[in-house]
PDB file of C-alpha atoms in Angstrom:
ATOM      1  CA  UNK O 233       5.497   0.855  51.481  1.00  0.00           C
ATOM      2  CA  UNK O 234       2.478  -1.113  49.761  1.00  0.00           C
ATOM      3  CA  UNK O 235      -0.211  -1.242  51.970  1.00  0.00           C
ATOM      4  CA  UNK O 236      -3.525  -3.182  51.305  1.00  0.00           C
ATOM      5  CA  UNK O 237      -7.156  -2.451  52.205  1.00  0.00           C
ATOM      6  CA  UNK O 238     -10.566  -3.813  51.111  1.00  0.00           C
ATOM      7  CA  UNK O 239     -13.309  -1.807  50.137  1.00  0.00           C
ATOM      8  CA  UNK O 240     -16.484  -2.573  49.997  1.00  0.00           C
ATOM      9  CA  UNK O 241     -18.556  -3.303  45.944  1.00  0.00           C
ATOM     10  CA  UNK O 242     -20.103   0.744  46.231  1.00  0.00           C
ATOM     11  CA  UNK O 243     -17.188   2.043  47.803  1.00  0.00           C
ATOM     12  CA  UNK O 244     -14.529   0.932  44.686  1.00  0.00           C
ATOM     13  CA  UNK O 245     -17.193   1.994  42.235  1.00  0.00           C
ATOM     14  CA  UNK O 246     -17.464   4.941  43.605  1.00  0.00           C
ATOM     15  CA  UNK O 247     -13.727   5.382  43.574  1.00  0.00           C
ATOM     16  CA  UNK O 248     -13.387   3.950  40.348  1.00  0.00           C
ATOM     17  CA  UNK O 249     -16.156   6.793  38.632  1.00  0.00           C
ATOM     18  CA  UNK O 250     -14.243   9.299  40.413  1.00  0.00           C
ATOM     19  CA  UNK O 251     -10.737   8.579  39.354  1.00  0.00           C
ATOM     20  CA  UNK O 252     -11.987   8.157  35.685  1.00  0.00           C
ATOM     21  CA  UNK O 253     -14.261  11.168  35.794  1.00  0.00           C
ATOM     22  CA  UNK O 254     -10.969  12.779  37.370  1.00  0.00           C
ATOM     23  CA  UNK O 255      -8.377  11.533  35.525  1.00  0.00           C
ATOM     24  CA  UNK O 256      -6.788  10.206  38.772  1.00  0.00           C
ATOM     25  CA  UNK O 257      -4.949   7.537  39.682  1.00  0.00           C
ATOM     26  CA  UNK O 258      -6.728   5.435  42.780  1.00  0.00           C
ATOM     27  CA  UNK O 259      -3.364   5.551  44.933  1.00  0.00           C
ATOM     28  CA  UNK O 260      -3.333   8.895  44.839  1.00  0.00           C
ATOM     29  CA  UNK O 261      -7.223   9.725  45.411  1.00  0.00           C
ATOM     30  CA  UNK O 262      -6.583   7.238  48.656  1.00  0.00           C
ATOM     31  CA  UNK O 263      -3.323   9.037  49.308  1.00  0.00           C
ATOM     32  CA  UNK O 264      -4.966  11.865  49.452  1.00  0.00           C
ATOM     33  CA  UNK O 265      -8.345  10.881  51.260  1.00  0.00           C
ATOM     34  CA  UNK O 266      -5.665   9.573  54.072  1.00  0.00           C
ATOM     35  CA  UNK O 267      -3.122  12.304  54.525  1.00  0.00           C
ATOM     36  CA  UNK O 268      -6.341  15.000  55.180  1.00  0.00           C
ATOM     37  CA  UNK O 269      -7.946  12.303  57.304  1.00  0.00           C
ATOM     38  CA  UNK O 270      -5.005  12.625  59.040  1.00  0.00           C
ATOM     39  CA  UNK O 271      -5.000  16.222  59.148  1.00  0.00           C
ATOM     40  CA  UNK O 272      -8.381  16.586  60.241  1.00  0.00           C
ATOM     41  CA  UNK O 273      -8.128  13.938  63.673  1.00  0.00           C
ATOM     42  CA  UNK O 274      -4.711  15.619  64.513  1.00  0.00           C
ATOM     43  CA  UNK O 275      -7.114  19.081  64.712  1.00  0.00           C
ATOM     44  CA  UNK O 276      -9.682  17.772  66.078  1.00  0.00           C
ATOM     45  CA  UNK O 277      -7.794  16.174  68.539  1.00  0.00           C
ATOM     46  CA  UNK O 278      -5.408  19.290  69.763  1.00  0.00           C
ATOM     47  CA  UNK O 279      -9.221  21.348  69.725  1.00  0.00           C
ATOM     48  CA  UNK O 280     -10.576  22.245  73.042  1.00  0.00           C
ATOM     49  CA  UNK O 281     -13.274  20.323  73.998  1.00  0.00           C
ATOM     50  CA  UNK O 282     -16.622  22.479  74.250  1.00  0.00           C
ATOM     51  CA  UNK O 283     -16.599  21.663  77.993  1.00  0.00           C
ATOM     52  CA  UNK O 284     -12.946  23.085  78.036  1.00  0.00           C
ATOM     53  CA  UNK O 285     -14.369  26.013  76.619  1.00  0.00           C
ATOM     54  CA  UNK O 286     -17.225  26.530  78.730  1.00  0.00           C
ATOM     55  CA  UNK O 287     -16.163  25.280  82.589  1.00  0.00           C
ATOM     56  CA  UNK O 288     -15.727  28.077  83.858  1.00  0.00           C
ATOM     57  CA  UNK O 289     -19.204  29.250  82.704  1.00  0.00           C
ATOM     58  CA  UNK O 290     -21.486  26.185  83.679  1.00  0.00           C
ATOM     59  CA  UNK O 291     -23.134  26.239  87.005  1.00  0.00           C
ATOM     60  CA  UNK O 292     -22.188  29.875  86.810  1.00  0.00           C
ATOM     61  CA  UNK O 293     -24.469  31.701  89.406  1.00  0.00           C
ATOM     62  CA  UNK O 294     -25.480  34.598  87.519  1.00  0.00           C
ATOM     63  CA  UNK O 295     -27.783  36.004  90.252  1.00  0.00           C
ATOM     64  CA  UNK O 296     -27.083  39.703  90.738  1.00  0.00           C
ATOM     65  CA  UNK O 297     -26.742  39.519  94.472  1.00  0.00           C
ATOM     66  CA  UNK O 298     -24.475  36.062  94.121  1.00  0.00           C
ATOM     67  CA  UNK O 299     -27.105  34.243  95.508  1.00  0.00           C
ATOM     68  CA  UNK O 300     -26.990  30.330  94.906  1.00  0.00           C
ATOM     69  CA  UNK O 301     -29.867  27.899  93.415  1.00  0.00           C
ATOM     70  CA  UNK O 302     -31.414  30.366  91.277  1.00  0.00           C
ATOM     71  CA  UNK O 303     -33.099  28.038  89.861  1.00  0.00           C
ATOM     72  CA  UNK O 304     -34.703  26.449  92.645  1.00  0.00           C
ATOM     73  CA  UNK O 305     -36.042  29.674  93.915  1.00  0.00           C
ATOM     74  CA  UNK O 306     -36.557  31.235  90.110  1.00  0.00           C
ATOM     75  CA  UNK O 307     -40.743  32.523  91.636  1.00  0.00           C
ATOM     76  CA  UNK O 308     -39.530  34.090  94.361  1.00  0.00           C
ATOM     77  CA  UNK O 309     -36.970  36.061  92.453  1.00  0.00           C
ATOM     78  CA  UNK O 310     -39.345  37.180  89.264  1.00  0.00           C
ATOM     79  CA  UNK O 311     -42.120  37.971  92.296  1.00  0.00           C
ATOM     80  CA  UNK O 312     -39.388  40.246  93.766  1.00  0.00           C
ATOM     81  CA  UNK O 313     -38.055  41.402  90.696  1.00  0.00           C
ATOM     82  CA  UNK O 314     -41.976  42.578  89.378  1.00  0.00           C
ATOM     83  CA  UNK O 315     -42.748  44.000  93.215  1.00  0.00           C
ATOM     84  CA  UNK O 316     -39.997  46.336  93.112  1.00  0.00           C
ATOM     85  CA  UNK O 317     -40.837  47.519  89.521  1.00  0.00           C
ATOM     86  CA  UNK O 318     -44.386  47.589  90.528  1.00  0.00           C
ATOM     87  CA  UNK O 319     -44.485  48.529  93.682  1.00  0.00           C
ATOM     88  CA  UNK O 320     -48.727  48.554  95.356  1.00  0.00           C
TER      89      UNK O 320
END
């Protein structure tokens, strides 16, 4: 089915150089560009997310004795942590 686009002056001369440098016929240079644009959003759609990925990891508490807001309390801890290593 004929289907018509506009490109823009550097885009066709760019296309133009390629398919001659290629040997190429422009419908098939922009039937191929399409069908692996294709490709590529079907991927990238069906990919996990990186939050999908990493929710059960964020806002992990990673505190040894499961202790929340490490962060809030991150001086007391290394204080602790060096006391017991170093003890006076």
């Amino acid at each position: 089915m004929p289907k018509s686009l506009r490109l823009g002056t550097e885009l066709e001369q760019a296309l133009d150089r390629y398919c001659i440098e290629t040997g190429e016929t422009t419908s098939a240079v922009i039937r191929q560009s399409v069908a692996e644009y294709l490709v590529r959003r079907k991927k990238k759609q069906s990919a996990p997310s990186a939050w999908d990925l990493g929710k059960d990891l964020f806002g992990a508490d990673r505190s040894p004795a499961g202790q929340g807001n490490v962060s809030g309390r991150v001086k007391t801890l290394i204080r602790g942590k060096l006391r017991a290593k170093h003890p006076r």
